[in-house]
XYZ file of C-alpha atoms in Angstrom:
735
model
C 0.000 0.000 0.000
C 1.039 3.587 -0.658
C -0.151 6.308 1.703
C -1.341 9.453 -0.041
C -2.731 12.579 1.529
C -6.181 13.585 0.352
C -4.964 16.749 -1.302
C -8.397 18.397 -1.084
C -8.683 18.011 2.692
C -10.765 15.345 4.352
C -13.783 17.568 4.952
C -13.991 18.802 1.381
C -12.641 15.857 -0.634
C -15.933 14.198 -1.501
C -19.189 14.930 0.270
C -21.078 11.982 1.710
C -24.818 11.682 2.058
C -27.507 9.031 2.080
C -29.580 8.475 -1.025
C -32.485 6.306 0.030
C -35.424 5.024 -1.995
C -35.973 4.866 -5.719
C -32.675 3.437 -6.795
C -31.709 2.270 -10.233
C -34.137 -0.245 -11.716
C -32.069 -2.264 -14.141
C -31.552 -5.874 -15.237
C -28.073 -7.074 -14.451
C -27.784 -10.093 -16.717
C -25.671 -7.980 -19.082
C -23.246 -6.570 -16.557
C -19.741 -6.523 -18.057
C -20.478 -9.709 -19.943
C -21.747 -10.381 -23.441
C -23.069 -13.849 -22.575
C -26.447 -13.775 -20.784
C -26.995 -15.391 -17.392
C -30.274 -16.805 -16.186
C -30.460 -14.966 -12.857
C -29.502 -11.446 -11.770
C -26.022 -11.335 -10.248
C -27.250 -9.204 -7.366
C -30.787 -8.379 -6.287
C -32.035 -4.879 -6.998
C -31.515 -2.780 -3.843
C -34.377 -1.208 -1.967
C -32.091 1.563 -0.728
C -28.959 3.242 -2.058
C -26.308 5.014 -0.012
C -24.015 7.609 -1.555
C -20.507 7.143 -0.220
C -18.876 9.874 -2.287
C -19.226 11.583 -5.650
C -18.208 8.435 -7.507
C -19.756 5.653 -5.452
C -23.290 4.631 -4.538
C -23.821 1.312 -2.711
C -27.126 -0.503 -2.508
C -28.299 -2.420 0.530
C -27.764 -5.677 -1.423
C -24.096 -4.914 -2.087
C -24.616 -3.755 -5.645
C -22.322 -0.801 -6.375
C -22.962 2.039 -8.795
C -19.812 3.820 -9.970
C -20.261 7.084 -11.843
C -18.087 7.817 -14.854
C -17.100 11.500 -14.667
C -15.853 12.149 -18.213
C -17.517 12.187 -21.631
C -17.484 8.895 -23.513
C -16.435 9.355 -27.141
C -15.540 5.746 -27.874
C -12.272 5.783 -25.918
C -13.944 3.442 -23.401
C -13.597 5.627 -20.301
C -17.122 4.520 -19.391
C -15.492 1.209 -18.506
C -11.890 2.095 -17.640
C -12.438 5.018 -15.252
C -14.892 3.066 -13.034
C -12.455 0.121 -13.110
C -9.898 2.306 -11.309
C -12.454 3.189 -8.629
C -13.534 -0.454 -8.301
C -9.918 -1.620 -7.921
C -9.284 0.622 -4.916
C -12.787 0.089 -3.505
C -12.114 -3.643 -3.748
C -15.463 -4.655 -5.140
C -16.131 -7.497 -7.566
C -16.551 -6.070 -11.083
C -19.648 -8.179 -11.724
C -21.292 -6.384 -8.783
C -20.782 -2.969 -10.384
C -23.203 -0.862 -12.414
C -21.731 2.055 -14.348
C -23.634 5.289 -14.936
C -22.621 8.466 -16.715
C -22.133 11.279 -14.218
C -23.502 14.782 -14.682
C -21.243 17.802 -14.955
C -20.141 18.439 -11.363
C -16.421 19.081 -11.068
C -16.767 19.950 -7.377
C -18.079 16.463 -6.604
C -15.705 14.579 -8.895
C -12.600 16.631 -8.086
C -11.585 15.928 -11.652
C -11.673 17.947 -14.898
C -14.604 16.515 -16.837
C -13.625 16.623 -20.479
C -12.445 14.324 -23.254
C -9.488 15.672 -25.187
C -5.734 15.391 -25.507
C -5.884 11.742 -24.364
C -5.963 13.138 -20.827
C -8.999 11.518 -19.182
C -7.176 8.660 -17.443
C -3.930 10.550 -16.953
C -5.572 13.487 -15.158
C -8.176 11.386 -13.383
C -5.820 8.692 -12.083
C -5.278 10.090 -8.570
C -8.847 11.329 -8.046
C -10.323 8.004 -9.195
C -8.018 5.964 -6.971
C -8.651 8.211 -3.978
C -12.413 7.963 -4.492
C -12.265 4.172 -4.408
C -9.778 3.971 -1.556
C -11.730 6.524 0.473
C -14.924 4.535 0.045
C -13.173 1.363 1.124
C -11.718 3.054 4.209
C -15.078 4.516 5.245
C -16.717 1.101 4.952
C -13.944 -0.455 7.031
C -14.302 2.218 9.708
C -18.065 1.658 9.843
C -17.558 -2.082 10.295
C -14.851 -1.539 12.930
C -17.193 0.713 14.884
C -20.039 -1.789 14.555
C -17.916 -4.642 15.906
C -15.872 -2.646 18.411
C -12.505 -3.424 16.832
C -9.723 -1.448 15.171
C -9.729 -0.793 11.451
C -6.336 -2.489 11.286
C -8.015 -5.711 12.448
C -10.150 -5.847 9.289
C -9.604 -6.486 5.602
C -11.830 -6.054 2.560
C -12.006 -7.934 -0.713
C -14.659 -8.307 -3.419
C -17.176 -6.269 -1.448
C -16.831 -8.288 1.763
C -15.240 -7.083 5.014
C -13.626 -9.736 7.204
C -11.917 -9.957 10.573
C -8.272 -10.826 10.061
C -8.093 -13.015 13.160
C -11.795 -13.684 13.592
C -14.679 -15.245 11.715
C -17.093 -12.348 11.305
C -17.846 -11.016 7.815
C -20.144 -8.298 6.502
C -20.951 -7.179 2.986
C -20.603 -3.618 1.767
C -24.359 -3.402 1.330
C -25.012 -4.309 4.959
C -22.691 -1.648 6.355
C -23.071 1.085 3.705
C -25.752 3.024 5.582
C -23.438 3.384 8.584
C -20.465 4.436 6.430
C -22.332 7.530 5.246
C -21.036 10.570 7.078
C -17.778 9.049 8.307
C -14.940 11.531 7.943
C -12.451 11.035 5.185
C -9.118 10.236 6.872
C -6.044 12.423 6.516
C -4.196 9.686 4.638
C -5.520 7.077 2.232
C -3.807 3.747 1.575
C -3.541 3.081 -2.165
C -2.653 -0.272 -3.675
C 0.694 -1.020 -5.241
C 0.454 -2.066 -8.916
C 1.642 -5.595 -8.035
C -1.535 -6.018 -5.979
C -3.993 -5.052 -8.726
C -6.630 -7.672 -9.423
C -8.891 -5.810 -11.864
C -6.621 -3.276 -13.546
C -4.764 -4.701 -16.517
C -7.421 -7.333 -17.215
C -9.647 -7.355 -20.304
C -13.196 -6.191 -19.586
C -16.044 -5.748 -22.055
C -17.457 -2.319 -22.793
C -20.156 -1.842 -20.137
C -22.426 -0.202 -22.714
C -21.770 -2.811 -25.391
C -25.110 -4.607 -25.041
C -27.004 -1.301 -25.199
C -25.066 -0.252 -28.293
C -25.682 -3.472 -30.229
C -29.372 -3.581 -29.271
C -29.992 0.042 -30.237
C -30.830 1.404 -26.795
C -30.889 5.225 -26.578
C -27.414 6.363 -25.515
C -26.253 9.029 -27.935
C -27.212 12.676 -28.151
C -29.139 11.994 -31.344
C -31.350 9.617 -29.285
C -32.169 12.186 -26.605
C -35.847 13.162 -26.303
C -37.961 15.144 -23.866
C -41.703 15.771 -23.683
C -42.728 18.934 -25.528
C -39.452 19.155 -27.437
C -39.346 20.753 -30.886
C -36.657 20.202 -33.501
C -34.443 22.858 -35.037
C -32.005 23.111 -37.915
C -29.670 25.879 -38.976
C -28.398 27.347 -42.238
C -25.051 29.091 -42.209
C -23.528 31.193 -45.013
C -22.340 29.192 -48.032
C -18.726 30.338 -47.745
C -16.209 31.499 -45.160
C -16.061 35.274 -44.872
C -19.811 35.756 -45.456
C -22.776 36.620 -43.226
C -26.549 36.547 -43.605
C -28.509 39.711 -44.471
C -32.065 38.390 -44.764
C -34.110 35.499 -46.138
C -37.647 34.568 -47.256
C -38.816 34.235 -43.660
C -42.588 34.454 -44.250
C -42.485 31.817 -46.973
C -40.509 29.397 -44.778
C -42.760 29.957 -41.755
C -45.801 29.083 -43.877
C -44.483 25.624 -44.787
C -45.980 22.459 -43.287
C -44.424 21.440 -39.989
C -42.514 24.700 -39.535
C -43.222 26.523 -36.260
C -40.888 29.489 -36.736
C -37.866 30.766 -38.657
C -35.529 33.604 -37.692
C -31.929 34.823 -37.593
C -29.958 34.196 -34.411
C -26.687 35.702 -33.237
C -24.533 33.361 -31.159
C -21.643 35.753 -30.576
C -20.165 35.131 -27.126
C -18.849 38.086 -25.116
C -15.188 37.464 -24.235
C -15.054 34.164 -26.147
C -12.911 31.298 -24.842
C -10.719 28.926 -26.880
C -13.707 26.585 -27.205
C -15.874 29.221 -28.907
C -14.334 28.704 -32.348
C -17.052 29.425 -34.916
C -16.821 30.887 -38.386
C -20.548 31.624 -38.531
C -22.124 33.367 -35.553
C -25.116 34.691 -37.522
C -27.380 31.854 -38.602
C -30.820 31.171 -39.964
C -32.730 28.921 -37.551
C -35.807 26.927 -38.537
C -37.920 25.247 -35.854
C -40.508 22.564 -36.507
C -41.952 19.139 -35.885
C -39.741 16.754 -37.868
C -36.311 16.647 -39.461
C -37.848 15.843 -42.869
C -40.028 18.953 -42.784
C -37.097 21.072 -41.641
C -34.841 19.699 -44.386
C -37.504 20.581 -46.964
C -37.661 24.081 -45.505
C -33.867 24.420 -45.744
C -34.052 23.565 -49.451
C -36.681 26.270 -49.937
C -34.520 28.980 -48.354
C -33.759 32.045 -50.461
C -31.200 33.970 -48.462
C -29.207 37.072 -49.179
C -25.618 36.866 -48.022
C -22.967 39.553 -47.824
C -19.220 39.165 -48.112
C -17.211 40.414 -45.145
C -13.713 39.106 -45.957
C -12.036 37.911 -49.143
C -12.990 34.363 -50.146
C -10.145 31.833 -50.124
C -9.408 28.849 -52.338
C -7.008 25.922 -52.207
C -4.497 27.513 -54.599
C -4.269 30.489 -52.207
C -3.715 28.155 -49.269
C -0.918 26.298 -51.038
C 0.836 29.537 -51.998
C 0.389 31.060 -48.552
C 2.003 28.021 -46.943
C 4.927 28.253 -49.368
C 5.373 31.950 -48.658
C 5.025 31.446 -44.901
C 7.542 28.625 -44.898
C 9.997 30.889 -46.696
C 9.493 34.238 -44.947
C 7.102 33.719 -42.014
C 7.798 34.798 -38.460
C 8.917 31.860 -36.342
C 6.667 31.181 -33.368
C 8.537 28.306 -31.699
C 12.076 27.190 -32.286
C 15.107 25.279 -31.022
C 18.737 25.478 -32.078
C 21.546 23.162 -30.981
C 25.053 23.561 -32.377
C 25.737 25.145 -35.792
C 23.415 23.485 -38.278
C 24.411 25.506 -41.338
C 28.100 24.852 -40.812
C 27.414 21.135 -40.341
C 25.412 21.000 -43.580
C 28.238 22.755 -45.402
C 30.757 20.151 -44.254
C 28.487 17.098 -44.614
C 29.354 14.300 -47.036
C 25.691 13.793 -47.948
C 22.739 16.176 -47.657
C 19.084 15.404 -48.324
C 16.103 17.776 -48.217
C 12.415 16.946 -48.594
C 9.100 18.821 -48.288
C 5.853 17.291 -46.982
C 2.294 18.642 -47.151
C -1.159 17.809 -45.888
C -4.543 19.450 -46.655
C -7.403 20.584 -44.456
C -9.415 17.644 -43.095
C -12.928 17.292 -41.698
C -13.654 15.387 -38.509
C -16.410 13.389 -40.224
C -18.057 12.187 -37.009
C -20.615 9.459 -37.633
C -23.185 10.953 -35.268
C -24.542 14.220 -36.728
C -23.860 17.284 -34.611
C -26.789 17.831 -32.250
C -27.727 19.240 -28.868
C -30.756 19.666 -26.591
C -31.518 22.845 -24.690
C -34.399 23.995 -22.516
C -33.909 27.616 -21.499
C -36.336 29.182 -19.037
C -36.284 32.221 -16.784
C -35.142 29.954 -13.939
C -32.258 28.212 -15.675
C -31.057 26.162 -18.609
C -31.020 22.397 -19.058
C -28.528 21.153 -21.644
C -27.988 17.601 -22.864
C -25.983 16.086 -25.655
C -22.629 14.909 -27.018
C -19.928 17.315 -25.854
C -16.261 16.720 -25.101
C -16.120 19.881 -22.964
C -19.243 20.173 -20.785
C -17.741 22.802 -18.485
C -16.699 24.995 -21.411
C -20.216 24.651 -22.817
C -21.746 25.618 -19.478
C -19.521 28.698 -19.299
C -20.303 29.791 -22.865
C -24.051 29.359 -22.467
C -23.883 31.312 -19.210
C -22.209 34.183 -21.087
C -24.666 34.005 -23.958
C -27.714 34.048 -21.691
C -26.295 36.364 -19.030
C -27.154 33.635 -16.524
C -25.128 32.325 -13.550
C -23.399 29.043 -14.367
C -24.928 27.409 -11.299
C -28.356 27.722 -12.943
C -27.208 25.652 -15.903
C -27.085 21.849 -15.909
C -25.220 19.764 -18.487
C -26.040 16.110 -19.089
C -23.427 14.202 -21.087
C -24.672 11.615 -23.544
C -22.496 9.076 -25.295
C -20.729 10.644 -28.276
C -20.822 9.039 -31.713
C -17.411 10.336 -32.740
C -15.493 13.276 -31.329
C -11.898 13.364 -32.638
C -11.692 16.985 -31.407
C -14.799 18.162 -33.266
C -16.896 18.290 -30.124
C -14.311 20.152 -28.080
C -15.886 23.289 -29.532
C -19.234 24.306 -28.112
C -20.993 26.405 -30.759
C -23.611 23.743 -31.540
C -24.717 23.608 -27.893
C -24.722 27.408 -27.761
C -26.896 27.485 -30.895
C -29.412 25.116 -29.309
C -29.594 27.355 -26.223
C -30.066 30.503 -28.322
C -32.886 28.893 -30.307
C -34.587 27.576 -27.144
C -34.437 30.999 -25.526
C -35.979 32.609 -28.615
C -38.757 29.999 -28.854
C -39.418 29.593 -25.127
C -39.632 25.797 -25.501
C -37.262 22.807 -25.306
C -35.267 22.433 -28.530
C -33.298 19.609 -30.121
C -30.951 21.148 -32.695
C -29.579 18.837 -35.414
C -27.059 19.454 -38.205
C -27.227 17.783 -41.586
C -23.993 16.227 -42.829
C -23.592 19.145 -45.221
C -23.988 21.651 -42.371
C -21.082 20.045 -40.550
C -18.771 19.432 -43.508
C -18.989 23.100 -44.519
C -19.031 24.766 -41.077
C -15.343 24.540 -40.279
C -13.265 23.704 -37.208
C -11.261 21.609 -39.659
C -7.844 20.132 -39.126
C -5.308 22.768 -40.299
C -3.336 22.455 -43.532
C 0.436 22.000 -43.118
C 3.723 22.192 -44.987
C 7.154 21.226 -43.595
C 10.655 20.980 -45.037
C 13.171 18.547 -43.499
C 16.904 18.498 -44.133
C 19.581 16.075 -42.932
C 23.346 15.872 -43.261
C 25.515 12.743 -42.945
C 29.277 12.600 -42.438
C 31.662 10.316 -44.362
C 30.812 7.465 -41.943
C 27.060 7.940 -42.519
C 26.448 9.384 -39.057
C 23.682 11.976 -38.771
C 25.473 15.224 -37.905
C 22.866 17.831 -38.893
C 19.086 17.953 -38.918
C 16.611 20.775 -39.500
C 12.861 21.089 -39.808
C 10.854 24.187 -40.655
C 7.069 23.849 -40.683
C 4.142 26.146 -41.462
C 0.439 25.753 -40.892
C -2.905 27.454 -41.404
C -3.204 28.844 -38.796
C -0.729 27.016 -36.462
C 2.705 25.601 -37.219
C 3.098 21.807 -36.941
C 6.625 21.479 -35.486
C 7.340 20.284 -31.933
C 10.859 21.706 -31.380
C 11.724 19.576 -28.332
C 10.640 16.195 -29.640
C 12.817 13.563 -31.293
C 15.292 13.805 -32.963
C 16.097 16.763 -30.698
C 18.764 15.606 -28.251
C 20.203 12.976 -30.580
C 21.832 15.206 -33.215
C 24.733 17.568 -32.403
C 23.515 20.230 -34.854
C 19.745 20.609 -34.815
C 17.281 23.359 -35.771
C 13.476 23.306 -35.488
C 11.152 26.166 -36.416
C 7.356 26.348 -36.306
C 5.429 29.100 -38.123
C 1.745 29.996 -38.258
C -0.202 31.948 -40.857
C -3.658 33.505 -41.160
C -6.840 32.142 -42.705
C -10.543 32.901 -42.266
C -11.334 29.189 -42.375
C -12.001 28.068 -38.825
C -9.810 25.228 -37.589
C -9.485 23.197 -34.431
C -8.025 20.122 -32.804
C -8.180 16.929 -34.872
C -7.208 13.562 -33.432
C -3.571 13.878 -32.261
C -3.314 17.597 -33.145
C -0.237 18.442 -35.230
C 1.246 15.029 -34.383
C -0.880 13.332 -37.061
C 0.972 15.318 -39.753
C 4.384 15.712 -38.144
C 4.773 12.012 -37.335
C 4.079 10.994 -40.922
C 6.465 13.593 -42.364
C 9.248 13.051 -39.825
C 9.147 9.267 -39.922
C 8.982 9.160 -43.717
C 11.994 11.460 -43.871
C 13.981 9.409 -41.343
C 13.251 6.329 -43.439
C 14.757 8.040 -46.477
C 17.748 9.297 -44.472
C 18.376 5.749 -43.218
C 18.347 4.514 -46.804
C 20.838 7.224 -47.818
C 23.062 6.111 -44.915
C 22.782 2.484 -46.006
C 21.320 1.461 -42.649
C 18.344 -0.579 -41.524
C 15.569 1.910 -40.594
C 15.084 0.479 -37.092
C 18.818 0.234 -36.399
C 19.252 3.815 -37.627
C 16.641 5.086 -35.173
C 18.052 3.017 -32.306
C 21.496 4.514 -32.929
C 19.985 7.964 -32.449
C 18.221 6.902 -29.260
C 21.477 5.466 -27.917
C 23.075 8.880 -28.425
C 20.154 10.634 -26.715
C 20.482 8.233 -23.767
C 24.270 8.316 -23.419
C 25.039 11.916 -24.301
C 21.945 14.047 -24.956
C 22.362 17.376 -26.747
C 20.700 20.378 -25.103
C 18.519 20.558 -22.016
C 14.831 20.324 -22.986
C 13.198 17.072 -24.038
C 9.592 16.011 -24.278
C 10.416 12.317 -24.548
C 12.190 9.520 -22.672
C 14.703 8.006 -25.101
C 14.792 4.643 -23.310
C 11.022 4.198 -23.463
C 11.012 5.395 -27.087
C 13.688 2.858 -28.012
C 11.826 0.238 -25.981
C 8.756 0.197 -28.215
C 10.937 -0.019 -31.319
C 12.779 -3.010 -29.895
C 9.512 -4.660 -28.898
C 7.858 -4.226 -32.304
C 11.067 -5.402 -34.010
C 10.914 -8.610 -31.980
C 7.170 -9.226 -32.340
C 7.079 -8.563 -36.093
C 10.212 -10.664 -36.672
C 11.764 -7.694 -38.442
C 14.523 -8.558 -40.884
C 12.911 -11.759 -42.154
C 11.866 -11.176 -45.771
C 8.666 -12.693 -47.183
C 8.243 -12.688 -50.982
C 5.514 -10.280 -52.077
C 5.259 -8.619 -48.649
C 6.583 -5.062 -48.278
C 7.343 -3.721 -44.802
C 7.439 -0.256 -43.314
C 8.190 0.956 -39.802
C 7.571 4.105 -37.788
C 7.609 5.180 -34.139
C 6.282 8.285 -32.470
C 5.793 9.911 -29.082
C 2.783 12.072 -28.314
C 0.285 12.552 -25.492
C 2.916 11.167 -23.115
C 2.870 7.711 -24.725
C 5.096 5.808 -27.154
C 3.940 3.727 -30.117
C 5.969 1.850 -32.738
C 4.413 0.095 -35.712
C 5.496 -2.323 -38.414
C 3.140 -2.469 -41.392
C 2.973 -5.188 -44.065
C 1.614 -4.238 -47.510
C 0.948 -6.486 -50.510
C -0.144 -5.634 -54.040
C -3.553 -6.952 -55.093
C -4.790 -6.124 -58.615
C -2.006 -3.531 -58.851
C -3.321 -1.787 -55.743
C -1.636 -1.759 -52.309
C -3.393 -3.609 -49.517
C -2.379 -3.477 -45.835
C -2.277 -7.063 -44.612
C -1.041 -6.764 -41.037
C 0.139 -4.171 -38.536
C 2.171 -4.867 -35.391
C 1.947 -2.205 -32.673
C 4.111 -1.846 -29.583
C 2.772 0.589 -26.991
C 4.151 2.108 -23.794
C 1.332 3.958 -22.031
C 2.338 3.182 -18.456
C -0.003 1.105 -16.308
C -2.648 -0.573 -18.462
C -6.221 -0.130 -17.227
C -8.458 -2.236 -19.480
C -6.568 -4.372 -21.963
C -9.526 -4.988 -24.250
C -10.399 -1.317 -24.534
C -6.724 -0.406 -24.985
C -6.264 -2.850 -27.850
C -9.425 -1.592 -29.534
C -8.442 2.060 -29.361
C -4.953 1.435 -30.786
C -6.489 -0.605 -33.595
C -8.960 2.178 -34.322
C -6.163 4.740 -34.441
C -4.247 2.648 -36.977
C -7.270 2.334 -39.259
C -8.027 6.040 -38.897
C -4.440 6.994 -39.723
C -4.272 4.773 -42.803
C -7.628 5.984 -44.119
C -6.930 9.687 -43.800
C -3.409 9.343 -45.185
C -4.667 7.536 -48.273
C -7.926 9.255 -49.128
C -9.159 12.317 -47.243
C -8.832 16.010 -48.147
C -10.870 19.216 -48.218
C -10.421 21.639 -51.092
C -11.904 25.134 -51.417
C -13.304 27.323 -54.173
C -14.470 30.896 -53.557
C -14.340 30.398 -49.798
C -16.500 27.269 -49.792
C -15.574 23.631 -49.234
C -15.943 21.612 -52.430
C -16.619 18.486 -50.369
C -19.985 18.515 -48.627
C -20.719 14.850 -47.966
C -19.226 11.380 -48.163
C -19.935 11.071 -51.900
C -16.802 13.191 -52.505
C -15.022 13.161 -49.137
C -13.656 9.634 -49.047
C -13.200 7.672 -45.850
C -11.597 4.255 -45.546
C -13.894 1.309 -46.344
C -13.988 -1.975 -44.454
C -12.336 -3.753 -47.378
C -9.432 -1.268 -47.260
C -8.677 -1.708 -43.557
C -5.820 -3.970 -42.409
C -6.756 -7.621 -42.193
C -5.032 -7.935 -38.822
C -3.694 -5.542 -36.182
C -1.754 -7.058 -33.297
C -1.058 -4.909 -30.234
C 1.569 -5.428 -27.514
C 2.027 -3.354 -24.356
C 5.202 -2.625 -22.433
C 4.701 -3.699 -18.817
C 5.805 -1.162 -16.215
C 4.507 0.653 -13.145
C 4.569 4.179 -14.576
C 1.397 6.226 -14.124
C -0.959 5.710 -17.075
C -0.677 8.144 -19.966
C -2.631 8.934 -23.134
C -4.023 6.243 -25.404
C -6.844 7.743 -27.497
C -4.527 9.488 -29.953
C -0.961 8.017 -29.947
C -1.891 5.025 -32.135
C -2.757 7.187 -35.156
C 0.365 9.266 -35.995
C 2.929 6.470 -36.592
C 0.519 4.651 -38.929
C 1.060 7.341 -41.575
C 4.846 7.015 -41.583
C 4.754 3.216 -41.498
C 2.325 3.230 -44.424
C 4.501 5.611 -46.472
C 7.535 3.423 -45.808
C 5.722 0.225 -46.816
C 4.241 1.842 -49.934
C 7.723 2.884 -51.010
C 8.892 -0.716 -50.774
C 5.825 -1.878 -52.732
C 5.797 0.790 -55.461
C 9.343 2.158 -55.567
C 7.931 5.656 -55.046
C 8.352 7.893 -52.011
C 5.233 9.542 -50.555
C 5.404 13.185 -49.490
C 1.878 14.546 -49.792
C -1.441 13.304 -48.446
C -3.746 11.941 -49.617
C -1.304 9.346 -50.928
C -3.840 7.891 -53.396
C -4.383 11.095 -55.409
C -1.692 13.707 -54.639
C 1.280 14.249 -56.953
C 4.223 12.665 -55.115
C 6.987 14.355 -57.102
C 9.581 15.606 -54.589
C 9.493 19.391 -54.381
C 13.081 19.692 -53.241
C 15.888 17.228 -53.863
C 19.485 17.804 -52.978
C 21.633 14.711 -52.704
C 25.412 15.102 -52.720
């Protein structure tokens, strides 16, 4: 056990109170298992007792654990409660999981889904919640029996005397645990003692998902609710003047139509929105509203110059050449090292704007009254939404409630809160509950896209093929893509990294593994080509650099641990049997560090009907302590598929300020038949605190794919999408 002080103070850590009567009426045959059982695992309690913000225990011993963070498919609905259950020491098949409401005071944990931070930031709070509950139950039992807490032990929801025969279940003592003070110190388990963490557990909502139970925001309904849709200007840099309002309001099923302004005073980072002035149409059904949208005759006015893809390409070129550097690093004398190098190679990589393409249409519910606002829907940032709606309505945040539904795809798209703000503005105007829904075209043309990027890499080798100079200069619309203190920083004596941003009126935002998704592909592809120029195996070449960073690092700042980085490369090399050639199979490799985790991948490609096909991917992952192995494997596999698909097919192009791609008929996503046939995932075992997992699996897939495609086609890949972009190198200098 490790003793940890309850950093919030025992009186304020987590409030305790009884919650009697009512309870949760639910069948438990599905609990954490896909195979049905004939009888409930635990009888439905008559009374529930709230131990703390995370834990509610029924008088039968059934435990409800609340998940604090939004569920966007990263499986926190299962993994976060597993951490609580481990420290509480309750059998997992006696646990029910519910989604918690927004209440950061109760959860003592930031409630958002982004940056692969849910587990990493929640680790201590989740463990303390479980351990605190366990301690309070032990103290209640000790008081009941007139013994010391040290004379008792707890396991699987049962408290026992260490030297006696008495036992009592959590459900029997829960009512007397309510109100017991949280102790000054909490005993936390050592990783070697974990019984639940690190095991493979099924998604607790899996049965509801496959049977179509209402879970997602699009499923949410309330009595008296009307539906709403919006129409934004057809191009960036435009705003609405007026529209045929009377004609639209006269259509069947339409209750009202008007212009709304969703401008937020003192906007936060989450208030990204290219179109604050919108046409809103309210009615009875989505079909009637979609017909009304088609009948719109709006007058729009141009506010800023429309942009097109040719402008974006040229602006990135100009910015890369002359732009003001925002972030940089310089070790040694790079220019002098290039001048003296025996071999020099320079390559440029580009990537276009991308949509998030979430499967669940953007939607949100709002019921705004004079007394408060009730919000419900799929948001990655419920607190940011609450704050923005409070500003919009001029209402105290404490009068606003936010219910988080399951999210059918986030990828950063639902970090931004404008769609929830729009629902609140429409509800306030109408004076009734509103469910606001986007069409696919609304979302694909609204913005908050992944930025477009352009980076130039340069490397110099000495006469012994050692890397003596390395530079990268990257530009983006609007942010630069370079991470100056990431690898190969620290492993090269002469190193320069520069990141540059430029302006655009196209709204952008975080996209799964922000910046890393582009930079990993470019950097790893370039390192593969440098290794070839040096006449070295691509894995051995990288390991040489890591050895230098371990033994004699250059500079002082590093974002990565070279030993852990090298560790995943060594593991994937072993598991994939790297170095053994198979006729007709072409292999690529890449490794990357982001979101505090390390992932290396080996990808096998074959040619079928003159087209490349990914057969198998091996992944080695170091994310610290593993929580739920099944969920972890699934999320790495999903990242690989996502990375391959977007690298091969996806792009957004613009004409006269408008996206050419408005739906999936022209914006291509990966098909099932194009996904790898097999993805095998291996985890490094250690006792390091858990780190990010939702995003790190995606970035290395792009570099590994480019490397494998080169082996299969004899052509290097510099520009995404690989399947359609001209791959002619823009800059070549080999001496």
